[in-house]
Coordinates of C-alpha atoms in Angstrom, one line a residue:
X1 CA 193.5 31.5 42.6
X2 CA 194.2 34.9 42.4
X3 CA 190.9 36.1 41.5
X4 CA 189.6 34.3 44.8
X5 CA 192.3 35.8 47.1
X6 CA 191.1 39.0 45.6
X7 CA 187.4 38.3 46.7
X8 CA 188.5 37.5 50.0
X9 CA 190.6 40.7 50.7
X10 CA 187.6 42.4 49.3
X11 CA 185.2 40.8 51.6
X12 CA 187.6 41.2 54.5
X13 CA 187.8 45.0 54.1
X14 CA 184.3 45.4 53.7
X15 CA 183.8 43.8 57.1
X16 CA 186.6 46.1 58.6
X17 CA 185.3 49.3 57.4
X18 CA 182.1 48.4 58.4
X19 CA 182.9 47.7 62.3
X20 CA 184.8 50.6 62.7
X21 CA 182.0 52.8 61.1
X22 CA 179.5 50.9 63.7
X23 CA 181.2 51.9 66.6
X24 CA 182.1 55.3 65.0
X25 CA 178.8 56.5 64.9
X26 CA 177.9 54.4 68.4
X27 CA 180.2 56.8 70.1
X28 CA 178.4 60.1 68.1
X29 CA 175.4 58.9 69.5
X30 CA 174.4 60.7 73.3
X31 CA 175.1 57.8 75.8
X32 CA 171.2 58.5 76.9
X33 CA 170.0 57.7 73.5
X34 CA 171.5 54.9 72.9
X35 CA 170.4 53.4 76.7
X36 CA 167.4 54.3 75.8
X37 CA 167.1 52.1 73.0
X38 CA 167.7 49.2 75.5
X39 CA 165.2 50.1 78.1
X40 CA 161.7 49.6 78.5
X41 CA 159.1 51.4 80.6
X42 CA 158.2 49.1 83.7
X43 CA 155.0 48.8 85.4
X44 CA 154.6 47.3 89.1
X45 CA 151.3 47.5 91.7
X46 CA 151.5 49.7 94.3
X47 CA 150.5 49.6 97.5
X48 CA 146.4 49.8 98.4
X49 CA 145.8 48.4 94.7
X50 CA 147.1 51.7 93.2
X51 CA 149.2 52.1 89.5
X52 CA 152.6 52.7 89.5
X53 CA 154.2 53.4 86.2
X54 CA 158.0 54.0 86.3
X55 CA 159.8 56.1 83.5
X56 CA 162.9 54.4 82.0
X57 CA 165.1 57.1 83.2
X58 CA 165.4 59.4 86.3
X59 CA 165.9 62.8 85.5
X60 CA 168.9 64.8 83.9
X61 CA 171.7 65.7 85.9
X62 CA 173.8 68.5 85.5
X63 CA 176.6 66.6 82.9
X64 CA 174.2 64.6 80.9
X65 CA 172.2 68.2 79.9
X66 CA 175.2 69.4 78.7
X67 CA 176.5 66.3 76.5
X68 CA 172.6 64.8 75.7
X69 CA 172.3 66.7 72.3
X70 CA 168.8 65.7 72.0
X71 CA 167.5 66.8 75.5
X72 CA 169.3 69.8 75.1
X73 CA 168.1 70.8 71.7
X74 CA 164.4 70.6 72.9
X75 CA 164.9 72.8 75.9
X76 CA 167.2 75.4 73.9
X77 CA 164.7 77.9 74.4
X78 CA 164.5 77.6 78.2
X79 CA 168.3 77.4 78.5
X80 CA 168.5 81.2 76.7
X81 CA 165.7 82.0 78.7
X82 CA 167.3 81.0 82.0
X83 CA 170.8 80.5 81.1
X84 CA 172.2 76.7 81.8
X85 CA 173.1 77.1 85.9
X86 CA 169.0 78.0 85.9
X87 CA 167.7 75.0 84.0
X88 CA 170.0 72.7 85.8
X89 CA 168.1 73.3 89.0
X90 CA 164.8 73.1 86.5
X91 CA 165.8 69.4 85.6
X92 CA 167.1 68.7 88.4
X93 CA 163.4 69.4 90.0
X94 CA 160.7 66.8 91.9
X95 CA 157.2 67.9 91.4
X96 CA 153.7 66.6 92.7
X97 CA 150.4 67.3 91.1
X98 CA 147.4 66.2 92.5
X99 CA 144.4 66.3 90.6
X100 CA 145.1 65.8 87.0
X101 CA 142.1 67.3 85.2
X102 CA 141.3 70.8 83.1
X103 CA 144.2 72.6 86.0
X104 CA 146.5 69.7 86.9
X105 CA 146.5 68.2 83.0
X106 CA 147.8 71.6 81.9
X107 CA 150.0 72.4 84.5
X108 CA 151.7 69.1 84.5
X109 CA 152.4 69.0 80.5
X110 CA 154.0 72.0 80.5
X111 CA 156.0 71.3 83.8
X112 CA 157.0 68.1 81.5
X113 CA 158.1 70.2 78.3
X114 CA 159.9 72.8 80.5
X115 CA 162.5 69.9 81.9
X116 CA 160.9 69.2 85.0
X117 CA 163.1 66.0 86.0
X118 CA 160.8 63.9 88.0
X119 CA 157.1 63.9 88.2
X120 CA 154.5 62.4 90.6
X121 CA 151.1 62.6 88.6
X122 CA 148.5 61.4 91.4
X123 CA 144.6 61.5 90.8
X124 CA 142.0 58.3 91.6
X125 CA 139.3 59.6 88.3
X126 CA 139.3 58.2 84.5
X127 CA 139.0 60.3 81.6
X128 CA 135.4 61.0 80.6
X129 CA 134.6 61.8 76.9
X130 CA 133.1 65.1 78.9
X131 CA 136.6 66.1 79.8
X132 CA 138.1 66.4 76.3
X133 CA 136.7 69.8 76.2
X134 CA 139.2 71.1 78.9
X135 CA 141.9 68.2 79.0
X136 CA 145.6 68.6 77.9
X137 CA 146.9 65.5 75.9
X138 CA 143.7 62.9 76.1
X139 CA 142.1 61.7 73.3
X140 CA 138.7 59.7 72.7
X141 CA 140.6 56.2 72.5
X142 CA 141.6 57.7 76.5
X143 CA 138.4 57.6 77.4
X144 CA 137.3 55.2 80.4
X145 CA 141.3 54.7 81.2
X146 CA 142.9 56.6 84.6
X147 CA 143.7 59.9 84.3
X148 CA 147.2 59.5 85.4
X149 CA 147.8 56.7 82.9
X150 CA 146.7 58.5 80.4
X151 CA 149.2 61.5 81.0
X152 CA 152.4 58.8 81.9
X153 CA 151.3 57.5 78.5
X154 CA 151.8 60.5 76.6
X155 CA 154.3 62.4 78.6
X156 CA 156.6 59.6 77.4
X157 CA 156.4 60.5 73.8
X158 CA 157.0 63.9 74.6
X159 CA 160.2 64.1 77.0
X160 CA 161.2 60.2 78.1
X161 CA 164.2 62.1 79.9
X162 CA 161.9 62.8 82.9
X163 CA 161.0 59.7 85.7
X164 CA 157.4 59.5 85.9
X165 CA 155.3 58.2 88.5
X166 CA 151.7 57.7 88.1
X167 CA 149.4 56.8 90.7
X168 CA 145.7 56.1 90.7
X169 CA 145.2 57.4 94.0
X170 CA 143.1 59.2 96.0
X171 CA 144.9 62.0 98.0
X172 CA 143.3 61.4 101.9
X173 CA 145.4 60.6 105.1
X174 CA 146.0 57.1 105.0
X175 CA 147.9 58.1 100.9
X176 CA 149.9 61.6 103.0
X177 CA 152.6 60.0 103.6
X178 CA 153.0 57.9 99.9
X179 CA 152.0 61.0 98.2
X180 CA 154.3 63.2 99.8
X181 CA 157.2 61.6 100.7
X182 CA 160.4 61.9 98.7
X183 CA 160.7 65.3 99.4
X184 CA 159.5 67.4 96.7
X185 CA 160.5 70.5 95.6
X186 CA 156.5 71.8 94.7
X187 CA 153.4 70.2 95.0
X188 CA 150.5 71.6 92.5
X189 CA 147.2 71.4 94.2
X190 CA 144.6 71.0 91.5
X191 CA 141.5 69.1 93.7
X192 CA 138.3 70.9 93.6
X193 CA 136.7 69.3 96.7
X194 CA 137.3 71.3 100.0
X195 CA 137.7 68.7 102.1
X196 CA 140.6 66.9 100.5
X197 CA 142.1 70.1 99.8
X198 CA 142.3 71.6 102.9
X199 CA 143.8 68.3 104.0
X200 CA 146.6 68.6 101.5
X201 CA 147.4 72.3 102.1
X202 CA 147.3 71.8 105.8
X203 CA 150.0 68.3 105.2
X204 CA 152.1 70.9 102.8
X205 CA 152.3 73.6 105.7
X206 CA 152.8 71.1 108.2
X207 CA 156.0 69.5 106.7
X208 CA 157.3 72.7 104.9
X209 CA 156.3 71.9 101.3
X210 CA 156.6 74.7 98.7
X211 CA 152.6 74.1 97.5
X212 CA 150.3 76.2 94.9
X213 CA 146.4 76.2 95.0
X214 CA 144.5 76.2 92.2
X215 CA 141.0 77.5 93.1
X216 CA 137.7 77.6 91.1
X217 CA 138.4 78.0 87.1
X218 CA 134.5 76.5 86.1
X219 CA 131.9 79.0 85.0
X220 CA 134.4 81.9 84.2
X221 CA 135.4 83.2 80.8
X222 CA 137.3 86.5 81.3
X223 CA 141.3 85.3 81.0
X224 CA 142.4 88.5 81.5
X225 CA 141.2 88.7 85.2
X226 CA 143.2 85.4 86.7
X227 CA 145.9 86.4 89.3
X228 CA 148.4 84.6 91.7
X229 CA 148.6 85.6 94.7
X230 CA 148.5 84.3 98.8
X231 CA 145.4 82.9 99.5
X232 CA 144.4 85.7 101.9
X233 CA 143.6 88.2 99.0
X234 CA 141.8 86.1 96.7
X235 CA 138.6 87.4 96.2
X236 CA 134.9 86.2 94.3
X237 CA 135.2 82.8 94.1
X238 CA 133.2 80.1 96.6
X239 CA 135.9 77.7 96.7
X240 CA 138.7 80.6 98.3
X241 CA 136.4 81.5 100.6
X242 CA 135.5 78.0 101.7
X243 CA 139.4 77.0 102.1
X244 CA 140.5 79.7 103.9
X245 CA 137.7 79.0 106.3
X246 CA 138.6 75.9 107.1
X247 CA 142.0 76.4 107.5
X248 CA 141.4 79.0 109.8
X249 CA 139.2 76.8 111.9
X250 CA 140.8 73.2 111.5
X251 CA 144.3 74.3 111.9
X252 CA 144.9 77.6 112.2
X253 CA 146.5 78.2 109.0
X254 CA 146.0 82.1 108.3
X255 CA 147.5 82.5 104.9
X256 CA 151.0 81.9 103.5
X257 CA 150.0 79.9 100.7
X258 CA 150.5 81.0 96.7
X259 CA 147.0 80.5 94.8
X260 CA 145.7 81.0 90.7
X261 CA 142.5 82.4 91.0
X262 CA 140.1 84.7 89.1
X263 CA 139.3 88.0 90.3
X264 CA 135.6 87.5 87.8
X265 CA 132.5 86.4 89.3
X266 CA 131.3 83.0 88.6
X267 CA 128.8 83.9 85.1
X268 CA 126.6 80.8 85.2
X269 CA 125.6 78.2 88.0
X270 CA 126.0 74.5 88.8
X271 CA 123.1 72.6 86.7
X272 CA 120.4 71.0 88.9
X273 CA 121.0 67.4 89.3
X274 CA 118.6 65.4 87.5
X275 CA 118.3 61.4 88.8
X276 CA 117.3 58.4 86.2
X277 CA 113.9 59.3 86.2
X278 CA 114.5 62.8 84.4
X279 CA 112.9 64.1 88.2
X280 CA 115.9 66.6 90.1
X281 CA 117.3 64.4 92.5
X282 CA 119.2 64.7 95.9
X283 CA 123.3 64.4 94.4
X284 CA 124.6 62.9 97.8
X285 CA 122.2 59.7 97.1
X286 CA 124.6 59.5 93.9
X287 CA 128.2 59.9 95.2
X288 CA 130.5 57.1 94.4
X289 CA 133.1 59.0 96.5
X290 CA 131.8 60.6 99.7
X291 CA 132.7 64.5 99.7
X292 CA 132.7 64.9 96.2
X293 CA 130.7 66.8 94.0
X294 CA 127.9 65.0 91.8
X295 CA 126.3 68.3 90.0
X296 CA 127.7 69.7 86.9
X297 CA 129.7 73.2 86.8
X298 CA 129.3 74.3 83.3
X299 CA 133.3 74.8 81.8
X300 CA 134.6 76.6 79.1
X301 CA 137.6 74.6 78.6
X302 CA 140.1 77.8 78.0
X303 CA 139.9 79.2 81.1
X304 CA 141.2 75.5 83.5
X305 CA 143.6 75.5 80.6
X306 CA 145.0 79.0 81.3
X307 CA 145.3 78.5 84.9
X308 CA 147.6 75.4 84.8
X309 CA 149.8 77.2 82.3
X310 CA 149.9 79.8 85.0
X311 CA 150.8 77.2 87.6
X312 CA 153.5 76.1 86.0
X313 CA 155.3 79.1 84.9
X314 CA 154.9 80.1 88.5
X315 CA 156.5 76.5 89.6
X316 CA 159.2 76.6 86.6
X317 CA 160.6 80.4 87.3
X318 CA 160.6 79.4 91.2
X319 CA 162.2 76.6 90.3
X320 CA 164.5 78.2 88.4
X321 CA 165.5 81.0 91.1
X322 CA 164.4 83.2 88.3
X323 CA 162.0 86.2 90.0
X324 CA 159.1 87.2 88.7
X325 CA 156.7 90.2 90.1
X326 CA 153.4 89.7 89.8
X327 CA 150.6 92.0 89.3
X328 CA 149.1 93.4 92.6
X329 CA 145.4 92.7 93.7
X330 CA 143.6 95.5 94.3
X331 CA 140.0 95.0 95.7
X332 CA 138.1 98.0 95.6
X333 CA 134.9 99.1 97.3
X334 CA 131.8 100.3 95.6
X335 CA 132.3 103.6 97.6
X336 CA 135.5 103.9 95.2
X337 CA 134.0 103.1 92.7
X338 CA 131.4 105.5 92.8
X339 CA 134.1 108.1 92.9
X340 CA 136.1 107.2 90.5
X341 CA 132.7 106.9 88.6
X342 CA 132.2 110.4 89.3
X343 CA 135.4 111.6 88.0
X344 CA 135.1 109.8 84.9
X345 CA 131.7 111.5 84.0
X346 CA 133.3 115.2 85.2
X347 CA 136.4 114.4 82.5
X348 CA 133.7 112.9 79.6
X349 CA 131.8 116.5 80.4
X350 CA 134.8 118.7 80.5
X351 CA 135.8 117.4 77.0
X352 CA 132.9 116.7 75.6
X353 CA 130.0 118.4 77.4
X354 CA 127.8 115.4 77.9
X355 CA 128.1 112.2 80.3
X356 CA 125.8 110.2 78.6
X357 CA 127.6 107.0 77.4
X358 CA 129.2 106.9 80.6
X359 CA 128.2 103.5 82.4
X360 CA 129.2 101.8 85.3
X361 CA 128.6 98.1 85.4
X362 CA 128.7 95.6 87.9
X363 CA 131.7 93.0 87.2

């Protein structure tokens, strides 16, 4: 009798000890985690047939990054960067990025690891085993699925703290107001057709959106020569020059708007467009989507890359109230170049009494 009474006391305490050690280490766990752990990601249909994955949370707020231990710890390094008042306003953040390919891919991952609260990732293509060269996260078993599907997919592995929207959609005016709405606090403009581009900058100006361009990164390779600057300055690239054009004549939009762009001349050309029968072939005949381009512009995958990083340190240290200066663009002349050209070879024969390896080439 005793023996049992002994087992029962035993069993009693065990059960005791362990209940209070349950909720113990319950309450040492970050109330995010744990609600987490009970949530699931949802996904509805949009409107006009369109993918809409929601995130299981909705941002940090100011408390929850100070108590949420794991949030916290992966964004230590921006918090002594900024200081905590600074990433506050970081996660507290609502950014759209349209276009999600080389450009948008990259600039919307690292918008993502920096803290970046809410993201809309909006783009109507699928990944393509060609992209891989150039793309942030996808991988070959992407292939064939929606771009911004594939990004939601990852970007959930990498900080579930952040609400993310992904929409298979085409940016045009019927999708303005869907796209748009909400009241971001940037929207990333990474489309490489002018048409839908100039409609997007021109919806951004018009309701007082905080926007930045990305213009052409294919067929460049010298990283060194990318700038940000107002669209009025940038210089050698087809796509500025065809934007701030139509602005200009559509809707009288002069300048104002931040762009990434390469000061380097375009090294290589888009291939000819070659139709089933091996024969070159008229591109438009091909277009699934009217307006956009069929032909190939050769890539080197570094150089999209690079710009989106760009993008979003711009985005994040604006977000963050934290200034920057960037470098100035100067656009010189050849007539100053030939004089500065001239100096140089007067300084090579002063020292050195000969010129000879003194070259000037064209950039």
């Amino acid at each position: 009798m005793v023996e049992r009474l002994k087992c029962i006391a035993l069993v009693g305490a065990g059960a005791f000890l362990g209940s209070v050690s349950s909720i113990f280490l319950l309450k040492l766990l970050p109330r995010r985690f744990t609600n987490r752990l009970l949530k699931r990601p949802i996904e509805i249909n949009g409107p006009k047939g369109c993918f809409i994955a929601q995130a299981e949370s909705h941002g940090l707020d100011s408390p929850e990054l100070m108590t949420d231990e794991i949030a916290s710890e992966q964004l230590t390094r921006n918090i002594q960067f900024f200081g905590l008042e600074s990433q506050q306003k970081v996660c507290k953040s609502y950014v759209v990025i349209i276009g999600l390919g080389g450009v948008g891919s990259h600039a919307a991952c690292m918008l993502l690891r920096s803290g970046v609260g809410r993201l809309l990732l909006v783009d109507f293509d699928q990944v393509s085993l060609s992209s891989l060269n150039r793309h942030a996260v996808a991988t070959r078993e992407d292939v064939g699925i929606p771009k911004a599907q594939c990004l939601k997919k990852h970007f959930l592995s990498i900080f579930p703290e952040c609400q993310i929207d992904a929409k298979v959609l085409l940016y045009d005016a019927s999708s303005e107001e869907e796209i748009l709405s909400g009241h971001p606090n940037f929207v990333l403009d990474c489309i490489d057709n002018i048409d839908t581009k100039v409609s997007l900058l021109a919806a951004c100006v018009r309701r007082g959106l905080k926007v930045l361009s990305a213009t052409g990164a294919g067929a460049r390779a010298d990283p060194t020569r990318i700038r940000v600057a107002d669209l009025r300055e940038s210089t050698n690239d087809p796509l500025s020059r065809a934007v701030r054009y139509r602005l200009r004549k559509d809707y009288g939009i002069e300048g104002g708007i931040p762009v990434v762009f390469s000061l380097e001349k375009p090294k290589v050309k888009l291939l000819p467009f070659k139709g089933p029968s091996g024969e070159e072939d008229n591109p438009s005949d091909y277009q699934i989507v009217p307006g956009f381009r069929v032909r190939i512009i050769p890539v080197l995958g570094t150089i999209p890359a690079i710009f989106g990083q760009v993008m979003a340190s711009y985005v994040v240290t604006q977000l963050a109230g934290f200034q920057v200066q960037t470098e100035p663009v100067v656009n010189l002349d050849m007539e100053h170049y030939q004089k500065l050209h001239r100096r140089l070879i007067e300084h090579e024969e002063m020292l050195y009494g000969t010129a000879l390896e003194v070259q000037m080439l064209e950039k």
